Structure formats: structure tokens, C-alpha cells
Amino acid sequence: MGVKKQVEHDLAKRYYVNDGLSQKEIAERLKLTEKTVGAWVKKGDWDKEKVSLLVTKDNQITSLYGQLQAVNDEIKTRLVVRDIPNFMLKPIKLKDSSGDEKLEYPVYKAEDYPILIGNFPNSKDTDMISKLTTAIKRLETETNIGETISVAKNLVLFIRSIDSAFANQLTTYCDAFIKQKMSDGTK
């Protein structure tokens, strides 16, 4: 497949899978035959991909925020465990004045011993938090071709309600802009 055809193929796929345009609309926009678009849809199994397109950027961000919240909740509700020596946790045999034996536990203040496990992040937690926040930041700040298409589509729909002739002209420019971005590899 030549570079031009590959660009048209990729753009057609994005229009079909991400934007829900019909094969006819795609063919008209890209000046292709419906037969060509239909063949690409069938060969690439785009219908299946369209149905399984649940891994959108917004869903990923929401999921990552949920994971970050779960980590923070686990840290907050974690029981504080102090590093109390074992001998302080075992009973001691004592004899009273009449010679009878009894068991007593040593008296101690838990606060006098260092925290072994606490409700603050450990190195594993901080690594997880760092990775999650990095992934969230990357997803929130990166712009890909799909988002460019989405913005262009929303702009054209908005303009169409005001001036349909200009919206058609704008669609041509948006399509050319998107083709250019896809062919030169910029996102």
C-alpha cells in the first residue's frame, strides 16, 4: 500500500472506529469508493474493534485515578504495627506471696517502640504512586491524532449549526490538516 493510500486507510479507520461515521460518509470525505472503504472495514475487522473500543483515553484516566485512590485509601486505613520485642508479648510466670503461680504480661507503652508498619507510604507505595501519577499526567497532556479528529469534528458540528456552507469548507481544511499530521508523523 502506497503512502497516500495508507494515510487514507488510517484516517478512514479512525473515522469509522472512533467517530462512528458510516462507510458512505467516509468515502465522500476521503473521495474514495464505498467499495474500497467496505473492503477495508471487512479486511481489518473494524466492526469488532469499534465494539471493543472501551480503552479510550478518558476511561484510562478514570481507571488510573481509581487505582491511585485505592492505593491512598489502603495506606490511610493500614493498621499501625509497632516493633515490640517478642518477649514483651509473652506472659511471664510469677509467684505471689503465698507461692501460687500466675501468668502476667509485661506492662509497656506501645508508643515507646518504633513503627514497623504504619499508615504512611513505604518505598513500594511511593513507587506505585509515582508511576500512576506519571501515567495520568502523560495521558492528560498528550494529544494524539484521535483527539485532533475529535476536536475537528466537534468544531465542524458547531459551525454547521451556524453556517453549513462554511462548515463544509472547514471540513475540507480539517481533513487536509489531519491527513498532513498523519503523513508527516506528527501527533
Short mmCIF file of C-alpha atoms in Angstrom, two decimals:
data_model
loop_
_atom_site.label_atom_id
_atom_site.label_comp_id
_atom_site.label_asym_id
_atom_site.label_seq_id
_atom_site.Cartn_x
_atom_site.Cartn_y
_atom_site.Cartn_z
CA MET A 1 0.00 0.00 0.00
CA GLY A 2 1.41 3.39 -1.01
CA VAL A 3 1.90 6.22 1.48
CA LYS A 4 -1.17 8.14 0.28
CA LYS A 5 -3.37 5.05 0.41
CA GLN A 6 -2.00 4.16 3.87
CA VAL A 7 -2.84 7.65 5.14
CA GLU A 8 -6.36 7.39 3.69
CA HIS A 9 -6.72 3.89 5.17
CA ASP A 10 -5.63 5.05 8.64
CA LEU A 11 -7.86 8.12 8.51
CA ALA A 12 -10.82 6.04 7.30
CA LYS A 13 -10.26 3.63 10.18
CA ARG A 14 -10.22 6.45 12.73
CA TYR A 15 -13.39 7.95 11.25
CA TYR A 16 -15.12 4.57 11.32
CA VAL A 17 -13.93 3.20 14.67
CA ASN A 18 -13.55 6.37 16.77
CA ASP A 19 -16.04 8.79 15.24
CA GLY A 20 -18.75 6.38 14.11
CA LEU A 21 -19.01 7.74 10.56
CA SER A 22 -20.70 5.49 8.03
CA GLN A 23 -18.82 3.92 5.14
CA LYS A 24 -20.64 6.27 2.77
CA GLU A 25 -19.64 9.39 4.76
CA ILE A 26 -16.04 8.24 4.89
CA ALA A 27 -15.98 7.54 1.16
CA GLU A 28 -17.36 11.01 0.44
CA ARG A 29 -14.92 12.75 2.79
CA LEU A 30 -11.85 10.97 1.51
CA LYS A 31 -13.02 10.83 -2.11
CA LEU A 32 -12.93 7.03 -2.17
CA THR A 33 -15.45 4.45 -3.32
CA GLU A 34 -17.75 2.86 -0.78
CA LYS A 35 -16.49 -0.49 -2.05
CA THR A 36 -12.91 0.39 -1.03
CA VAL A 37 -13.97 1.54 2.44
CA GLY A 38 -16.17 -1.54 2.83
CA ALA A 39 -13.27 -3.81 1.90
CA TRP A 40 -11.04 -2.12 4.48
CA VAL A 41 -13.74 -2.45 7.14
CA LYS A 42 -14.16 -6.14 6.41
CA LYS A 43 -10.46 -6.99 5.99
CA GLY A 44 -9.41 -5.09 9.12
CA ASP A 45 -12.37 -6.34 11.18
CA TRP A 46 -13.12 -2.74 12.14
CA ASP A 47 -16.61 -3.58 13.39
CA LYS A 48 -15.11 -5.77 16.10
CA GLU A 49 -12.62 -3.07 17.01
CA LYS A 50 -15.39 -0.48 17.09
CA VAL A 51 -17.38 -2.55 19.59
CA SER A 52 -14.36 -3.21 21.80
CA LEU A 53 -13.21 0.40 21.86
CA LEU A 54 -13.61 0.72 25.62
CA VAL A 55 -10.00 1.72 26.23
CA THR A 56 -10.43 5.36 25.46
CA LYS A 57 -8.17 7.94 26.99
CA ASP A 58 -10.88 9.16 29.37
CA ASN A 59 -11.58 5.62 30.56
CA GLN A 60 -7.87 5.02 31.13
CA ILE A 61 -7.51 8.24 33.11
CA THR A 62 -10.57 7.41 35.21
CA SER A 63 -9.19 3.93 35.89
CA LEU A 64 -5.78 5.30 36.88
CA TYR A 65 -7.37 7.82 39.25
CA GLY A 66 -9.36 4.96 40.78
CA GLN A 67 -6.19 2.93 41.28
CA LEU A 68 -4.41 5.92 42.83
CA GLN A 69 -7.34 6.45 45.20
CA ALA A 70 -7.31 2.74 46.15
CA VAL A 71 -3.59 2.92 47.00
CA ASN A 72 -4.11 6.05 49.12
CA ASP A 73 -7.14 4.52 50.89
CA GLU A 74 -5.18 1.36 51.68
CA ILE A 75 -2.35 3.44 53.14
CA LYS A 76 -4.74 5.55 55.25
CA THR A 77 -6.56 2.52 56.67
CA ARG A 78 -3.45 0.40 57.23
CA LEU A 79 -3.04 -0.73 60.82
CA VAL A 80 -0.06 0.72 62.64
CA VAL A 81 2.23 -2.10 63.80
CA ARG A 82 4.94 -1.30 66.31
CA ASP A 83 8.25 -3.14 66.56
CA ILE A 84 7.65 -4.52 70.05
CA PRO A 85 10.10 -7.25 71.09
CA ASN A 86 8.61 -10.74 71.31
CA PHE A 87 9.47 -11.17 74.98
CA MET A 88 7.16 -8.24 75.79
CA LEU A 89 4.25 -10.04 74.12
CA LYS A 90 4.58 -13.30 76.08
CA PRO A 91 3.29 -13.89 79.58
CA ILE A 92 5.71 -14.29 82.46
CA LYS A 93 5.24 -16.81 85.32
CA LEU A 94 5.12 -15.02 88.62
CA LYS A 95 4.66 -16.33 92.17
CA ASP A 96 2.62 -14.41 94.64
CA SER A 97 3.37 -14.18 98.39
CA SER A 98 1.54 -17.44 99.09
CA GLY A 99 3.62 -19.29 96.44
CA ASP A 100 0.86 -19.63 93.86
CA GLU A 101 1.94 -19.19 90.22
CA LYS A 102 0.18 -16.88 87.87
CA LEU A 103 0.79 -15.54 84.37
CA GLU A 104 1.12 -11.83 83.73
CA TYR A 105 2.00 -9.88 80.64
CA PRO A 106 4.72 -7.25 80.91
CA VAL A 107 3.41 -3.70 81.05
CA TYR A 108 4.67 -1.45 78.25
CA LYS A 109 3.67 1.59 76.24
CA ALA A 110 3.34 0.81 72.52
CA GLU A 111 4.28 4.41 71.71
CA ASP A 112 7.74 3.77 73.15
CA TYR A 113 8.58 1.43 70.28
CA PRO A 114 9.28 2.36 66.66
CA ILE A 115 6.68 1.91 63.98
CA LEU A 116 7.29 -1.20 61.90
CA ILE A 117 4.31 -0.74 59.55
CA GLY A 118 2.37 2.49 59.54
CA ASN A 119 -0.27 4.38 57.65
CA PHE A 120 2.25 6.26 55.59
CA PRO A 121 3.63 5.21 52.21
CA ASN A 122 6.60 2.86 52.11
CA SER A 123 9.02 2.63 49.16
CA LYS A 124 6.76 0.21 47.29
CA ASP A 125 3.78 2.55 47.77
CA THR A 126 5.69 5.64 46.65
CA ASP A 127 6.90 3.81 43.54
CA MET A 128 3.32 2.84 42.69
CA ILE A 129 2.02 6.37 43.34
CA SER A 130 4.81 7.86 41.22
CA LYS A 131 4.07 5.52 38.30
CA LEU A 132 0.33 6.16 38.46
CA THR A 133 0.70 9.95 38.61
CA THR A 134 3.21 9.89 35.74
CA ALA A 135 0.81 7.84 33.61
CA ILE A 136 -2.08 10.19 34.46
CA LYS A 137 -0.03 13.28 33.63
CA ARG A 138 1.12 11.79 30.33
CA LEU A 139 -2.45 10.87 29.33
CA GLU A 140 -3.82 14.26 30.37
CA THR A 141 -1.21 16.28 28.48
CA GLU A 142 -0.55 14.27 25.32
CA THR A 143 -2.58 14.98 22.23
CA ASN A 144 -2.89 12.29 19.61
CA ILE A 145 -4.42 12.21 16.14
CA GLY A 146 -7.65 10.76 17.53
CA GLU A 147 -8.14 13.80 19.73
CA THR A 148 -7.33 16.12 16.83
CA ILE A 149 -10.04 14.38 14.83
CA SER A 150 -12.46 14.65 17.75
CA VAL A 151 -11.84 18.39 18.18
CA ALA A 152 -12.15 18.98 14.43
CA LYS A 153 -15.40 17.01 14.36
CA ASN A 154 -16.89 18.97 17.27
CA LEU A 155 -15.83 22.27 15.71
CA VAL A 156 -17.41 21.34 12.36
CA LEU A 157 -20.65 20.27 14.11
CA PHE A 158 -20.76 23.57 15.98
CA ILE A 159 -20.12 25.64 12.82
CA ARG A 160 -22.66 23.57 10.86
CA SER A 161 -25.43 24.80 13.18
CA ILE A 162 -24.45 28.38 12.30
CA ASP A 163 -23.28 28.22 8.68
CA SER A 164 -23.48 24.89 6.83
CA ALA A 165 -21.64 26.15 3.72
CA PHE A 166 -18.68 27.29 5.80
CA ALA A 167 -18.82 24.02 7.78
CA ASN A 168 -18.39 22.07 4.53
CA GLN A 169 -15.41 24.24 3.62
CA LEU A 170 -13.98 23.84 7.12
CA THR A 171 -14.38 20.05 6.88
CA THR A 172 -12.18 20.05 3.79
CA TYR A 173 -9.48 22.03 5.61
CA CYS A 174 -9.74 19.87 8.74
CA ASP A 175 -9.43 16.69 6.67
CA ALA A 176 -6.37 18.10 4.89
CA PHE A 177 -4.82 19.13 8.21
CA ILE A 178 -5.40 15.67 9.70
CA LYS A 179 -4.01 13.93 6.60
CA GLN A 180 -0.92 16.12 6.84
CA LYS A 181 -0.41 15.32 10.52
CA MET A 182 -0.76 11.61 9.80
CA SER A 183 1.56 11.60 6.79
CA ASP A 184 4.37 13.57 8.44
CA GLY A 185 4.14 11.50 11.63
CA THR A 186 3.30 14.35 14.00
CA LYS A 187 0.69 13.80 16.60
#
